[in-house]
mmCIF file of C-alpha atoms (C1' of nucleotides) in Angstrom:
data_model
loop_
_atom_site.group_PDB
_atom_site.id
_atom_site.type_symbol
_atom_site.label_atom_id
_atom_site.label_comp_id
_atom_site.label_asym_id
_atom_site.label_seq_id
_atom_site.Cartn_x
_atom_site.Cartn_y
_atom_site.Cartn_z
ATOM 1 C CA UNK A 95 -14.746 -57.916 61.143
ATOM 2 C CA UNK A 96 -16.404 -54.800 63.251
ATOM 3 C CA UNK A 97 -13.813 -52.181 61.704
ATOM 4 C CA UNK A 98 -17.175 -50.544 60.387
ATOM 5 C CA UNK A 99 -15.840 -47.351 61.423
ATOM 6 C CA UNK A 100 -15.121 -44.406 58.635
ATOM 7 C CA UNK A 101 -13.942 -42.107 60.818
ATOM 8 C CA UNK A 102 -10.445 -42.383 62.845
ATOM 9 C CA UNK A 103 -10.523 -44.563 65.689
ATOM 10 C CA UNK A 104 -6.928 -43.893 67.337
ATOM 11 C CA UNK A 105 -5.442 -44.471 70.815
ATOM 12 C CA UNK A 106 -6.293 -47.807 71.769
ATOM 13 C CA UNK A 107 -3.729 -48.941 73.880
ATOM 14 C CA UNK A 108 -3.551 -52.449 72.561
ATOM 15 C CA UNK A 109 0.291 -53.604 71.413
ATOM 16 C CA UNK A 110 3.292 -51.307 70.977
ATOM 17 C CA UNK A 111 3.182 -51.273 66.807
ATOM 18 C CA UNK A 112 7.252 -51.770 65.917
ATOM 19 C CA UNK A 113 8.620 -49.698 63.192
ATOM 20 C CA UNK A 114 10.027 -52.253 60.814
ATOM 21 C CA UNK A 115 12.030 -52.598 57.274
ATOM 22 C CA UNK A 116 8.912 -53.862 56.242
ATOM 23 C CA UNK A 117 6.477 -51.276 57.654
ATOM 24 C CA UNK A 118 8.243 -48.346 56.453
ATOM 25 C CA UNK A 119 8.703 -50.441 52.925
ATOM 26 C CA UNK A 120 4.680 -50.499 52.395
ATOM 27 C CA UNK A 121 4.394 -47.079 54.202
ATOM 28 C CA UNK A 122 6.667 -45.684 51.284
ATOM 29 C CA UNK A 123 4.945 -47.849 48.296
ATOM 30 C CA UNK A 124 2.094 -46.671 49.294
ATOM 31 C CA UNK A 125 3.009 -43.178 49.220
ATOM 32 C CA UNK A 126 5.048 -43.616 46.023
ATOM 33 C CA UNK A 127 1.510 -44.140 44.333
ATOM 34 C CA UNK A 128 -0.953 -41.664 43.764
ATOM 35 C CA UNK A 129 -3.903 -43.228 43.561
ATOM 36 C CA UNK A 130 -5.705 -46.448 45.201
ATOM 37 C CA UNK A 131 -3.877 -50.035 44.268
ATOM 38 C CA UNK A 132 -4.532 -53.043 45.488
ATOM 39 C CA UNK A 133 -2.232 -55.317 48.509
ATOM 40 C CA UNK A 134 -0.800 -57.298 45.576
ATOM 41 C CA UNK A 135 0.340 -53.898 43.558
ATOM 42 C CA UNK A 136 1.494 -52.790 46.499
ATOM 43 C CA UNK A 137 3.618 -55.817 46.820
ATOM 44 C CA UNK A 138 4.670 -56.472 43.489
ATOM 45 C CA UNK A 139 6.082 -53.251 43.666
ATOM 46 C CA UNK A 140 7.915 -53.364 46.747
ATOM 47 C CA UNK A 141 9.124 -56.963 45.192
ATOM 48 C CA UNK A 142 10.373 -55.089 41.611
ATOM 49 C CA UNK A 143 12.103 -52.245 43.827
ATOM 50 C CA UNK A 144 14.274 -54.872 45.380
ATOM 51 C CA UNK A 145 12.706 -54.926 49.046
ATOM 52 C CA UNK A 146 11.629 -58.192 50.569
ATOM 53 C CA UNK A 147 8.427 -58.851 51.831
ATOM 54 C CA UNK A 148 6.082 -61.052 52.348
ATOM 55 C CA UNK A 149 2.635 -60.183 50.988
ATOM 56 C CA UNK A 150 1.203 -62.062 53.950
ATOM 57 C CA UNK A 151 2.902 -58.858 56.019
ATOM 58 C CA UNK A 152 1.939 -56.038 53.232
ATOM 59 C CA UNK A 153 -1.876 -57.646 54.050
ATOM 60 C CA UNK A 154 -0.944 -57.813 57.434
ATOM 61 C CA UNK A 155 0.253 -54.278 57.855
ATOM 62 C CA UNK A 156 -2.088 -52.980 54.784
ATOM 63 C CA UNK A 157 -5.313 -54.097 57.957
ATOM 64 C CA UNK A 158 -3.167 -52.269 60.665
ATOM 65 C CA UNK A 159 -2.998 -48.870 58.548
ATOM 66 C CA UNK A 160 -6.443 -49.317 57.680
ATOM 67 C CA UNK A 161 -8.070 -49.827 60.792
ATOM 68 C CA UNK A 162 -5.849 -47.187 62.604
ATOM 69 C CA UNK A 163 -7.388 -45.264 60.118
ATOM 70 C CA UNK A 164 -4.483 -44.260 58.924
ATOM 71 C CA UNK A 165 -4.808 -44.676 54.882
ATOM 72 C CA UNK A 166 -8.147 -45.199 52.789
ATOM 73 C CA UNK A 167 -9.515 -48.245 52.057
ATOM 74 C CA UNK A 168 -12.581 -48.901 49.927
ATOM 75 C CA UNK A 169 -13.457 -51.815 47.506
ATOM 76 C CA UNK A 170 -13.547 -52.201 43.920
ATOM 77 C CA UNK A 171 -16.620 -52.953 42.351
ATOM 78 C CA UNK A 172 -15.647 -56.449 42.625
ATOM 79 C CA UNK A 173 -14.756 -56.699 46.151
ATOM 80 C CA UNK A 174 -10.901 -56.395 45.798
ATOM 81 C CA UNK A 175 -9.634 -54.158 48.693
ATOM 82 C CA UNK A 176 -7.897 -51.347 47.475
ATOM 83 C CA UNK A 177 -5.667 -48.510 49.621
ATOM 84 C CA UNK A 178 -4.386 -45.613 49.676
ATOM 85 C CA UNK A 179 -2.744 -42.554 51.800
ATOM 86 C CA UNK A 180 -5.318 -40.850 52.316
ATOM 87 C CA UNK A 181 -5.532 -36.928 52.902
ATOM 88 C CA UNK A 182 -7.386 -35.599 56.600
ATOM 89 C CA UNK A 183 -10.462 -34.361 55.244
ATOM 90 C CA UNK A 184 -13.469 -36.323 55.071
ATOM 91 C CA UNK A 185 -14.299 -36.942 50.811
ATOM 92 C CA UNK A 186 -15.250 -39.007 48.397
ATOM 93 C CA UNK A 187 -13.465 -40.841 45.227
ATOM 94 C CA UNK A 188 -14.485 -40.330 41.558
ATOM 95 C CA UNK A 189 -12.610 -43.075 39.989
ATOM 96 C CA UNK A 190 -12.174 -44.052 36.240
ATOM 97 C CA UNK A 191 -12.894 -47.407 36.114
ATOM 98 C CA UNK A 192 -10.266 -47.860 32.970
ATOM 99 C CA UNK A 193 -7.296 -46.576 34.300
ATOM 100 C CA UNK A 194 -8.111 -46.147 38.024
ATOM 101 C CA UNK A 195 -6.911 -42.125 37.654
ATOM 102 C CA UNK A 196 -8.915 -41.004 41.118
ATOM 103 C CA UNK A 197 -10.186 -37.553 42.169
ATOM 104 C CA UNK A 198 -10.891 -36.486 45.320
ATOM 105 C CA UNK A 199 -14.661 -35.041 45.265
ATOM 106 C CA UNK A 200 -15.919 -33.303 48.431
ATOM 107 C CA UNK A 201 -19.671 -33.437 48.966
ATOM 108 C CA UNK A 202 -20.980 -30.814 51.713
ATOM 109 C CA UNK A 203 -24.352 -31.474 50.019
ATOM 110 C CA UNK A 204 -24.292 -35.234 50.290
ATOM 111 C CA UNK A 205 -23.028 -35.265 54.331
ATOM 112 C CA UNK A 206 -25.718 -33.366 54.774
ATOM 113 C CA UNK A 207 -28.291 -35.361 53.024
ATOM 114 C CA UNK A 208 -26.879 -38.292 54.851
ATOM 115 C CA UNK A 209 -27.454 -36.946 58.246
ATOM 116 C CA UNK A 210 -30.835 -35.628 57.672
ATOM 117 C CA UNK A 211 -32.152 -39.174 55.785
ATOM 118 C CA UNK A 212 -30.063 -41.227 59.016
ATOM 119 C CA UNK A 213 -31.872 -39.247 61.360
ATOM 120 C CA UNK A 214 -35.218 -38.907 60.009
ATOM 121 C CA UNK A 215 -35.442 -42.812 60.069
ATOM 122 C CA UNK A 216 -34.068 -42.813 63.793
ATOM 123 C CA UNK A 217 -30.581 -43.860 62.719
ATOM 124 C CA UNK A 218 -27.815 -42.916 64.959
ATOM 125 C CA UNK A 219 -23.879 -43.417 64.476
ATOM 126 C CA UNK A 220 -23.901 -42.667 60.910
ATOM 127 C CA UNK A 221 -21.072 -43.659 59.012
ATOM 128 C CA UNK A 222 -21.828 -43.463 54.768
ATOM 129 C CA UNK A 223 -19.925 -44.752 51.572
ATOM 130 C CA UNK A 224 -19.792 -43.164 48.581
ATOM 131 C CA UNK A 225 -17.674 -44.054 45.608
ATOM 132 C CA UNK A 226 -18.503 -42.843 41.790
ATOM 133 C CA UNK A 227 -17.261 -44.559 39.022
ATOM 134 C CA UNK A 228 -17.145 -43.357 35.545
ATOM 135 C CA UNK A 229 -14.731 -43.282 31.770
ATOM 136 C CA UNK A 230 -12.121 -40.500 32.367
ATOM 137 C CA UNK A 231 -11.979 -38.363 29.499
ATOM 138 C CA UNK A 232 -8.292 -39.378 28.170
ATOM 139 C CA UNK A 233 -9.976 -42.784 28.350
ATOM 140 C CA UNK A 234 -12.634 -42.456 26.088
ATOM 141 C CA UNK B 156 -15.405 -57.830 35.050
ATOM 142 C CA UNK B 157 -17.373 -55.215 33.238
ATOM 143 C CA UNK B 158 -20.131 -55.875 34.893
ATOM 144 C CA UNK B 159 -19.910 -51.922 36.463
ATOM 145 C CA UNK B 160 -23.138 -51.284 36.075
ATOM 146 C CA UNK B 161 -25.155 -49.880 38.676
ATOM 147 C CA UNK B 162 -28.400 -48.428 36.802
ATOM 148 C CA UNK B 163 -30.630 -51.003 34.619
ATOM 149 C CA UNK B 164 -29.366 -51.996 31.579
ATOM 150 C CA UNK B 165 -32.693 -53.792 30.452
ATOM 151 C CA UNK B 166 -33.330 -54.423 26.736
ATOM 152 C CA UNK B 167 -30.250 -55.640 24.815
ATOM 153 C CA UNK B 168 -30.711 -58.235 22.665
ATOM 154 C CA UNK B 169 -28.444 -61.191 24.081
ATOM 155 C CA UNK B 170 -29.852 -64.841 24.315
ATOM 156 C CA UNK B 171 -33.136 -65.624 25.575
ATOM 157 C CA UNK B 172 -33.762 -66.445 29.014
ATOM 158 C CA UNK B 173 -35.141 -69.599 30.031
ATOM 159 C CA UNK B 174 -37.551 -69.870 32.842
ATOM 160 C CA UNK B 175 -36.455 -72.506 34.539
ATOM 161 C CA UNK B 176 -37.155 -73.993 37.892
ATOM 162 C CA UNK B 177 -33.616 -73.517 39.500
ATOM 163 C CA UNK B 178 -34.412 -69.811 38.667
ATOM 164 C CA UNK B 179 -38.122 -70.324 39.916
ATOM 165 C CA UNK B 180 -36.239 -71.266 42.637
ATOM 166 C CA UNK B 181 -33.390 -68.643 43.247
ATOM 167 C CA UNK B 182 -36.419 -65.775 42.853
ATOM 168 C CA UNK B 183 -38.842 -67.744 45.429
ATOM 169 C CA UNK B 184 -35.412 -67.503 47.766
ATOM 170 C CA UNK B 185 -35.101 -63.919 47.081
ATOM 171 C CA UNK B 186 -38.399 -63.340 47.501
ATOM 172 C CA UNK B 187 -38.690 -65.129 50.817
ATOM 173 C CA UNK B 188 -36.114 -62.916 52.522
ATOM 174 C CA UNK B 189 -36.203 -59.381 53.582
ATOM 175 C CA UNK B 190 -32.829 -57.970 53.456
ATOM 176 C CA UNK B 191 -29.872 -58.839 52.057
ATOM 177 C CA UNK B 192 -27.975 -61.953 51.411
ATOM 178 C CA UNK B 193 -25.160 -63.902 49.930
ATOM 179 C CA UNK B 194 -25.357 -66.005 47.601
ATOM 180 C CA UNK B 195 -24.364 -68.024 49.726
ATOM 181 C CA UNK B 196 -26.774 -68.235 52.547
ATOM 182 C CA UNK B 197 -29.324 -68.303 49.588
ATOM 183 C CA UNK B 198 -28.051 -71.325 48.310
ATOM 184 C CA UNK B 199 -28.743 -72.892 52.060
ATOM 185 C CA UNK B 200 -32.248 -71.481 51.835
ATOM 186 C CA UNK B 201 -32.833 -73.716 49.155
ATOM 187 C CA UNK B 202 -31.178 -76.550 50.221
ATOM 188 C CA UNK B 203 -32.598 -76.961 53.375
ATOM 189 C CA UNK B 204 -36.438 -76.630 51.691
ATOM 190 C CA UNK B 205 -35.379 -79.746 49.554
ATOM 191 C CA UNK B 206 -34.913 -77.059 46.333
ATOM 192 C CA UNK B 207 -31.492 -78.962 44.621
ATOM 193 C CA UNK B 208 -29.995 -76.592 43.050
ATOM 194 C CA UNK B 209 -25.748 -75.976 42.505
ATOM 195 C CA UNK B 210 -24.228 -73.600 44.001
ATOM 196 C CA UNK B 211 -22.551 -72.286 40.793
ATOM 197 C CA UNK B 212 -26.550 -72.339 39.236
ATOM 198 C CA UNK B 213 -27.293 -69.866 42.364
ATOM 199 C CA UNK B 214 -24.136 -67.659 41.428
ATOM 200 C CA UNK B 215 -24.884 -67.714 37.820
ATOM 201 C CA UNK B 216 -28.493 -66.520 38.548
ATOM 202 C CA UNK B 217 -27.709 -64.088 40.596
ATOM 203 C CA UNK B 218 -25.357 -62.655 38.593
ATOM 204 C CA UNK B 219 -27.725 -62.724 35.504
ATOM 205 C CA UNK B 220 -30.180 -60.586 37.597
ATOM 206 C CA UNK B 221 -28.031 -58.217 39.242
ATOM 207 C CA UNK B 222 -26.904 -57.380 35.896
ATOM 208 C CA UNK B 223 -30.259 -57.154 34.384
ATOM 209 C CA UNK B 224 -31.028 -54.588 36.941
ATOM 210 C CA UNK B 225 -33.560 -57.130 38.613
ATOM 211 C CA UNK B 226 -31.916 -57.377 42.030
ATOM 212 C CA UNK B 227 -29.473 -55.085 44.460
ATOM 213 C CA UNK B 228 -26.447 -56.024 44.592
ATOM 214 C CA UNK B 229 -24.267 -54.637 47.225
ATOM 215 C CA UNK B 230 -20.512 -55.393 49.106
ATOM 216 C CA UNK B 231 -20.220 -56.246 52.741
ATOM 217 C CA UNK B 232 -17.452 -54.183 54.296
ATOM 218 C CA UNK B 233 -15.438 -57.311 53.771
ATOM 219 C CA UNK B 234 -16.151 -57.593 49.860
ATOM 220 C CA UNK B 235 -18.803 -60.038 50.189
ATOM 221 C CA UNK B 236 -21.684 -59.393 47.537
ATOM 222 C CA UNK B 237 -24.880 -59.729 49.024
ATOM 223 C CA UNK B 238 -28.464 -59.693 47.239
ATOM 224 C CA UNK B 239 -31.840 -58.457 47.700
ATOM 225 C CA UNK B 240 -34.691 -58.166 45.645
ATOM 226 C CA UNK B 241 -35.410 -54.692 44.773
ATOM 227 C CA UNK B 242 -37.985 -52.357 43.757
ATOM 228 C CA UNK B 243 -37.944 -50.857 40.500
ATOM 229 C CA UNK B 244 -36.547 -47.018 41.311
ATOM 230 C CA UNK B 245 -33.077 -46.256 41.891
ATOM 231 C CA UNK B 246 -32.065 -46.013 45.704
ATOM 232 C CA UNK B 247 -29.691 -46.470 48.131
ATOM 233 C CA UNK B 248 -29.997 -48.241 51.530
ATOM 234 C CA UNK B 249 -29.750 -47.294 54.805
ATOM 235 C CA UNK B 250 -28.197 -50.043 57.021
ATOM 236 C CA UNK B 251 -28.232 -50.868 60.241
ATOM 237 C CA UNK B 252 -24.815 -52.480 61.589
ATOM 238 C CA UNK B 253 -26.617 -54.201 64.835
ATOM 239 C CA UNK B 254 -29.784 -56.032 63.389
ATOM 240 C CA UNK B 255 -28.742 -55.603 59.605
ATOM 241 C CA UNK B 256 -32.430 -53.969 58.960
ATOM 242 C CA UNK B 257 -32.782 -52.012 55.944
ATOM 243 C CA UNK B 258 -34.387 -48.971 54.701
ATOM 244 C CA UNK B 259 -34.586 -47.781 51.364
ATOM 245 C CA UNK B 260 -34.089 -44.269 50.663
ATOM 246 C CA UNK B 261 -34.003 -42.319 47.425
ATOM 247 C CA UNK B 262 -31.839 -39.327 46.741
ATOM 248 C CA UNK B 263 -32.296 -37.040 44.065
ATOM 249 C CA UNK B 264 -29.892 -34.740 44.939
ATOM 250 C CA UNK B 265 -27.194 -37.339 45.661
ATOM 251 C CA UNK B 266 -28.264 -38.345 42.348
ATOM 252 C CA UNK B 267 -28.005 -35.134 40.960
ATOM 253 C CA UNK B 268 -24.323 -34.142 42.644
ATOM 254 C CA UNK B 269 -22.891 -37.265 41.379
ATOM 255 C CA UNK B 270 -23.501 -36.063 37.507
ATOM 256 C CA UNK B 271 -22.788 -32.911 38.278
ATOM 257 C CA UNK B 272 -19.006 -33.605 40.375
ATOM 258 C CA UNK B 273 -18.361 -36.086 37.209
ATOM 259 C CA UNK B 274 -19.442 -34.539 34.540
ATOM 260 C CA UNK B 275 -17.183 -31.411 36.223
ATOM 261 C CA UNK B 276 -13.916 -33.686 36.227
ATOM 262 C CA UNK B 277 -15.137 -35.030 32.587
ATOM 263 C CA UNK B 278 -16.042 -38.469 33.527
ATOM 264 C CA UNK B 279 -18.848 -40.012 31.308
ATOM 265 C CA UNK B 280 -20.567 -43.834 32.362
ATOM 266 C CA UNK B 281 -20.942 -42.691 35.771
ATOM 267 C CA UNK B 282 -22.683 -45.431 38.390
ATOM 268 C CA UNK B 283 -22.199 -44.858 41.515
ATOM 269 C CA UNK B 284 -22.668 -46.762 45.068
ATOM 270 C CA UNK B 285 -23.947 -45.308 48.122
ATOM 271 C CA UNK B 286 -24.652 -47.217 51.395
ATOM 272 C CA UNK B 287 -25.127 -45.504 54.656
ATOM 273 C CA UNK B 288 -24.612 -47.440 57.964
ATOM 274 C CA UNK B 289 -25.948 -47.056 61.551
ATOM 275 C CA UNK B 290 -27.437 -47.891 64.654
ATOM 276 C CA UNK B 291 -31.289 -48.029 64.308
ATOM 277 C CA UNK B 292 -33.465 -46.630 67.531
ATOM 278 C CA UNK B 293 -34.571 -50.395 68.587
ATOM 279 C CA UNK B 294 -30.707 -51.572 68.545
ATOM 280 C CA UNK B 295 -29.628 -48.749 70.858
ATOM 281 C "C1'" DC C 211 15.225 -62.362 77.436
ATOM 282 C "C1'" DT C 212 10.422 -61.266 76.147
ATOM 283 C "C1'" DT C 213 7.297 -59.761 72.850
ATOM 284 C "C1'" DT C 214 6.273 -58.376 68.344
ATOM 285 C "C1'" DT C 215 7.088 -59.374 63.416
ATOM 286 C "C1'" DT C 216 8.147 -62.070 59.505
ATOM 287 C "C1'" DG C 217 8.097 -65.514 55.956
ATOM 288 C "C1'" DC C 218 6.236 -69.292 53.880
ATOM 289 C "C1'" DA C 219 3.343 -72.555 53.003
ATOM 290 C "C1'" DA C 220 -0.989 -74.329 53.870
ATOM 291 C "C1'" DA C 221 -5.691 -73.304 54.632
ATOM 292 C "C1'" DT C 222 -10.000 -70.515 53.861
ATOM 293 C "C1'" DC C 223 -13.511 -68.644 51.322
ATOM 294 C "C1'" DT C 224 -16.004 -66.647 47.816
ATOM 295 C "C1'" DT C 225 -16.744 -66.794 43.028
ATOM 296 C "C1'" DT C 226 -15.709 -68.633 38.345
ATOM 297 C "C1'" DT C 227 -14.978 -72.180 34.826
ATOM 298 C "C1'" DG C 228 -14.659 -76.446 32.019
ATOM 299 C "C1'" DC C 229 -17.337 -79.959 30.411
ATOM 300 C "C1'" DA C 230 -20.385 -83.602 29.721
ATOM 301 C "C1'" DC C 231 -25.220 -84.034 30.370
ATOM 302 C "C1'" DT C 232 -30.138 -82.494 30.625
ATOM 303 C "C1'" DC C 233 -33.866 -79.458 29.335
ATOM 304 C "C1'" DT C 234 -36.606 -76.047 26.866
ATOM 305 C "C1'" DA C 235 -38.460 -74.041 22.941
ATOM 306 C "C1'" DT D 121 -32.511 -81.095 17.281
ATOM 307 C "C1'" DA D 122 -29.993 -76.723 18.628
ATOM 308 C "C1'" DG D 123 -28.954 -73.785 21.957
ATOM 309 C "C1'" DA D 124 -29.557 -72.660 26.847
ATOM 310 C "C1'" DG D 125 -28.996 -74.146 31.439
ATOM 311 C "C1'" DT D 126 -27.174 -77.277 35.075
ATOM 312 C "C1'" DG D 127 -24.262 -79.983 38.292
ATOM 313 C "C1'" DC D 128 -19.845 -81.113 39.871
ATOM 314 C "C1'" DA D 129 -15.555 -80.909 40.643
ATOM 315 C "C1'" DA D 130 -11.482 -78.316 39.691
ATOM 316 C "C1'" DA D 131 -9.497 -73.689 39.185
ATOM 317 C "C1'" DA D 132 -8.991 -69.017 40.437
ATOM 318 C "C1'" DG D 133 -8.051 -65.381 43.350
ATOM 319 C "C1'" DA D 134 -7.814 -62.661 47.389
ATOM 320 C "C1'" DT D 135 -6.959 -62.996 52.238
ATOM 321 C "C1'" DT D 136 -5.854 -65.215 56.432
ATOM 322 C "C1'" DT D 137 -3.472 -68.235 59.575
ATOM 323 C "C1'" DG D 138 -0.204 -71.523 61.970
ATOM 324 C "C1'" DC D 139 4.225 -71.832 63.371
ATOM 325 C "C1'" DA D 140 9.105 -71.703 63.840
ATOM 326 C "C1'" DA D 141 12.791 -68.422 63.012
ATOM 327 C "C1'" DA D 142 14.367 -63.419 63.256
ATOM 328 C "C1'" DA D 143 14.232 -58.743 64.880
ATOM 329 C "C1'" DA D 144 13.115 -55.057 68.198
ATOM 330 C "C1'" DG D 145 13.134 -53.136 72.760
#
DNA sequence: CTTTTTGCAAATCTTTTGCACTCTA
DNA sequence: TAGAGTGCAAAAGATTTGCAAAAAG
């Protein structure tokens, strides 16, 4: 409920994280795919591939990627969480909103314009999302 | 669903709107606060100033604003929508994850990248979402 | 053996819907 | 009146949680 960070938080010593069946199971679904799905994709297709999991632990271990900041997470437009591995630069998502086909957009201009309107206003610890939507051609 | 819009969408023909005084209501609620908030916590609002009005009437209004473009609508980091009233000009808001206090900022040249990246990839319909989060001077 | 993980089902929570009933124009 | 709008309670969905059993170190 305070994972408001965008950036990488790693190290905290908190508990020793145990690689499982299960962990590596989502770990590879999730890089099987692309683009961003949602927890229950994730599940239904560790479910059709013959592995057994509980979606309570794909949710479960979806949150401990996340907030390790290990793979993306940002919300459709409404609310669903979706995920994905995520690449180490810092960028945005241009997503078609009919098949979900996702590119990764990079915005110097935009960080910048961030910083400068954050700090103008006297904000500090800036952390920004940015998602664009649109009709991919093949869609249309 | 297909409620993606994020610019106004004013004008089509539909079915009239009554003015009625659950909606008096829902705007006077709006009105009365100065950031965002759920539909929830609007819903309160109005119960607790004697206003009876469903919750499901406060959803349904909300909903029929946001999507007439008279209202914000945005997502909490945990997919909660949230609703403000807003001014007439396209922005973007400028959070602040201690006190929740709001500024509203404009961006041309956000606005302008965002065509530009998806027109680029060959998106049409784009709408896009921007929210920028952080500590404001009195909260640190 | 101790601690972390799971699975499952039950519980939450937000938002949507079905429907009979009440208003507005 | 006819069509729009409302209240409620039930239905959906997405996530989360409690707890006893299973796995990891």
């Amino acid at each position: 409920m305070t994972s408001t960070d965008h950036g990488h938080t790693h190290g905290e010593p908190g508990a020793p994280v145990r690689p499982t069946r299960q962990r590596r199971a989502v770990a590879e679904a999730l890089a099987s795919f692309e683009d961003f799905r949602s927890a229950q994709e994730i599940h239904a297709r560790l479910t059709e591939r013959g592995e057994k999991v509980g979606l309570a632990t794909v949710y479960r271990t979806l949150q401990l990627l996340s907030d390790g900041g290990e793979i993306d997470m940002l919300r459709t437009e409404d609310g669903e969480a979706i995920y994905r591995r995520c690449s180490a630069t810092h960028h945005h998502h241009l997503v078609c909103r009919a098949c979900g086909a996702t590119v990764e957009v990079e915005g110097p201009a935009v960080e910048r314009w961030t910083k400068a309107i954050a700090a103008e206003h006297g904000y500090a610890e800036i952390a920004h999302t940015l998602e664009v939507f649109g009709t991919c051609s093949s869609c249309r």
